[in-house]
Amino acid sequence: MKCTGIWKMLVAAVCLALLGCLQAQEFRGHVSIILLGATGDLAKKYLWQGLFQLYLDEAGKGHSFSFHGAALTAPQQGQKLMDKALESLSCPKDLVPSRCDELKAQFLQLSQYRQLKTVEDYQTLNKDIETQVQQDGLWEAGRVFYFSVPPFAYADIARNINSSCRPHPGAWLRVVFEKPFGHDHLSAQQLASELGSFFQEEEMYRVDHYLGKQAVAQILPFRDQNRKALDGLWNRHHVERVEIILKETVDAGGRASFYEEYGVIRDTLQNHLTEILTLVAMELPPNISSSAAVLQHKLQAFQALRGLQKSNAILGQYQAYSGQVRQELQKPDGFQSLTPTFAGVLVHIDNLRWEGVPFILMSGKALDERVGYVRILFKNRAYCTQGERHWVPERSRCLPQQIVFYIGHGELGHPAILVSKNLFKPSLPAQSWKGVQDQPGLHLFGRPLSDYYAYRPVREQDAYSTLLSHIFHCRKESFITTENLLASWVFWTPLLDSLSFEVPRLYPGGAENDHLLDFEFSGGQLTFSQQQLEVLMPELGSVPKPSDFQVLRAQYRKSPLITAWPEELISKLANDIEAAAVQAVRRFGKFHLALSGGSSPIALFQQLATGHYSFPWAYTHLWLVDERCVPLSDPDSNFQGLQAHLLQHVRVPYYNIHPMPVHLHQRLCAEEDQGAQTYASEISALVANSSFDLVLLGMGTDGHTASLFPQSPRGLDGDQLVVLTESPFRPHQRMSLSLPLINRAKKVAVLVMGRTKREITTLVSRVGHEPKKWPISGVVPLSGQLVWYMDYEAFLG
């Protein structure tokens, strides 16, 4: 019996020891975190502090860590830059200084710099991690690679990680990417496909740091914890509108290169504000802790978004922006950017919950305040018969009813959640959110702070700290999947394409904006409340000359109008054509430009030939809008004018030049030679969807455009892309692009110059769509943009 008892105790002791070993083994995994771009601005401002916070949160919980700062910089210089970045690390206020110093010393000891430039560098890193794990008697849990580098570097780094630095089977890999994730749907697809060839979807974490901001991160938990109160309210019957706003006081100075390529919609609306919209609008899954369920419901919200039209958006640009671009990117003096720095977009969701509810997304730089918020304003059907002095303070049903997720800054100065007291008292986790003390005199959204149940985080935390913790704990719901990313670009790309040549409203910046950017919506359209002309004036103190008044922006026939003195007008048009060319080549690899003949474009051809040395001529295809039926060597030939004033001065590949085939079989414009059909076939074969990137037109004194005349109805409608027409002027026979083909273009520019055009300019401004009388009135691009360029004599007489 005694032996049996001892045996049982021995077995129990062995079992406990084995269990202890198993538990220890479970918690002793090693995690290597590699920060690529460790000496860059984002790393210095946020990422190193975020990694330190991760270490503070996880130290002593079973995992061991090593932190590798990596960049292209040579080791000695890179280590110095990284050490400088690590000097600013700080601990939470509630951590005692001695403990803070101890943990900071441990973190610095675990952090080292290494140069990652070649395949061999990645192989060395892999070997070093494996050696460290073996020497310390650990097993490897996983590796995190954080890409704090430009997107053009992603592919090479991804290839090296995949081939030379993956952890062994059984350990996890997490790769983290920073925006931008493409420029449009096509580029996002290409990038996603490239990254998908190296990594599995579950290994990739695309960061939108706004999803880590505390007020934004609380949207779903708030909806979940207050289901009972919100179930009957969170729908089209009760919500009047939703505002998702991000305002900044800073401008784009120092970032002109990035901003000129992306603009405000790609910088903030397509990502930050759209992600927030899905959190507000998505159906709430039964279990919000399920990443898969949350991401699936977000995707369904994306798929319910109604397609955007140009009329759903307004654009602005602060006045100093073009000057900053000229200075930073060394653009010519006359360069005027069309990149918006302010945008408002009206979004609708086509489902039963949100049908008819306007979602307003707005963001901009150089505005009057720095603030971000999501505001859900509820319909108020109450009417209080007694005067306001008899209302119950704060709780009257006649007061506005709203819920606000206050992202930060502004008058409040910190993240907060506000719920009108006449709505309901919300439930929030007491361990992480606390009540806000009343501040007499502080008004938010038209009401004193005392009108709200107001809560703020118990401990404020940077967004990157939150997201790094979510990466470590594999919480994918805080990140953007490939499917959701592409769904977002499917939604935004058509609007961005349609706005690419839109002239933004100029605003002075800051408090001086006054009401210039106020807007209103009606019937699905968004418009500025104030309609006003914008004029670039001469410098104060100078005596104004005609040439000082460079550009006046207005509208003509409901399309943008740019008017100036001839020299400035031609310079502006040439700059706009170059900008369109650069954008098209960047996106599609080629630029299709169709040019009219006549006398007006000669000055433009000369300007393009002599003042635009960075124009991508090698990738430009030149087409003719119309041609006289004369030999191409004839002085009256439009092609001859193009040759003399442009082609002989620039290097366009001969196979990219497409003259109209008016002279075939020693005959001029004979129907049986089918020259028009030949040109149409060439256009269909080379120009995607037969949609030119830019078509340049003129306007005759009789209202004709191209070689489409009031007396000759051919080419005004129908399926023909190219037609033969009759002109009242010699030579009478012409070949011309048809109106249906012209209206397929992404942009149509109409150049009108000279006092003789004043009468027809006035007449055409008053007529409707009557192409048989005035063919120019039939120029209405289907999905592209029409811009009028008129000199002062044509516009004002």
Short mmCIF file of N, CA, C and O in Angstrom, two decimals, residues 278 281-286 292-302 484:
data_model
loop_
_atom_site.label_atom_id
_atom_site.label_comp_id
_atom_site.label_asym_id
_atom_site.label_seq_id
_atom_site.Cartn_x
_atom_site.Cartn_y
_atom_site.Cartn_z
N THR A 278 -18.36 51.99 -44.56
CA THR A 278 -18.79 50.60 -44.49
C THR A 278 -19.06 50.17 -43.05
O THR A 278 -19.96 49.36 -42.80
N ALA A 281 -22.51 51.55 -42.34
CA ALA A 281 -23.61 51.08 -43.18
C ALA A 281 -23.78 49.57 -43.20
O ALA A 281 -24.88 49.07 -43.50
N MET A 282 -22.74 48.79 -42.89
CA MET A 282 -22.83 47.34 -43.04
C MET A 282 -23.86 46.73 -42.09
O MET A 282 -24.17 47.29 -41.03
N GLU A 283 -24.41 45.60 -42.49
CA GLU A 283 -25.26 44.84 -41.58
C GLU A 283 -24.38 44.29 -40.47
O GLU A 283 -23.25 43.86 -40.72
N LEU A 284 -24.90 44.31 -39.25
CA LEU A 284 -24.11 43.88 -38.10
C LEU A 284 -24.16 42.36 -37.99
O LEU A 284 -25.25 41.77 -37.87
N PRO A 285 -23.01 41.68 -38.06
CA PRO A 285 -23.03 40.21 -37.91
C PRO A 285 -23.39 39.83 -36.48
O PRO A 285 -23.19 40.62 -35.55
N PRO A 286 -23.91 38.63 -36.29
CA PRO A 286 -24.25 38.20 -34.92
C PRO A 286 -23.05 38.25 -33.98
O PRO A 286 -23.21 38.55 -32.80
N ALA A 292 -13.89 37.01 -40.17
CA ALA A 292 -14.45 36.59 -41.46
C ALA A 292 -15.84 37.18 -41.67
O ALA A 292 -16.18 37.66 -42.76
N ALA A 293 -16.66 37.16 -40.62
CA ALA A 293 -18.03 37.68 -40.73
C ALA A 293 -18.02 39.19 -40.95
O ALA A 293 -18.77 39.71 -41.79
N VAL A 294 -17.17 39.90 -40.21
CA VAL A 294 -17.09 41.35 -40.36
C VAL A 294 -16.65 41.72 -41.78
O VAL A 294 -17.25 42.58 -42.44
N LEU A 295 -15.62 41.07 -42.27
CA LEU A 295 -15.10 41.39 -43.61
C LEU A 295 -16.13 41.05 -44.68
O LEU A 295 -16.26 41.77 -45.68
N GLN A 296 -16.87 39.96 -44.51
CA GLN A 296 -17.90 39.59 -45.48
C GLN A 296 -19.03 40.62 -45.51
O GLN A 296 -19.52 41.00 -46.57
N HIS A 297 -19.43 41.11 -44.34
CA HIS A 297 -20.49 42.12 -44.28
C HIS A 297 -20.02 43.46 -44.83
O HIS A 297 -20.81 44.21 -45.43
N LYS A 298 -18.74 43.77 -44.65
CA LYS A 298 -18.19 44.99 -45.26
C LYS A 298 -18.23 44.90 -46.78
O LYS A 298 -18.58 45.86 -47.47
N LEU A 299 -17.88 43.73 -47.30
CA LEU A 299 -17.91 43.54 -48.75
C LEU A 299 -19.33 43.71 -49.29
O LEU A 299 -19.53 44.32 -50.35
N GLN A 300 -20.30 43.20 -48.57
CA GLN A 300 -21.69 43.36 -49.00
C GLN A 300 -22.09 44.83 -49.02
O GLN A 300 -22.85 45.26 -49.90
N ALA A 301 -21.57 45.62 -48.07
CA ALA A 301 -21.85 47.06 -48.07
C ALA A 301 -21.24 47.73 -49.29
O ALA A 301 -21.86 48.59 -49.94
N PHE A 302 -20.00 47.34 -49.64
CA PHE A 302 -19.37 47.87 -50.86
C PHE A 302 -20.23 47.58 -52.08
O PHE A 302 -20.44 48.44 -52.93
N ASN A 484 -12.06 43.42 -50.77
CA ASN A 484 -12.63 44.71 -50.38
C ASN A 484 -11.90 45.87 -51.04
O ASN A 484 -12.52 46.87 -51.41
#
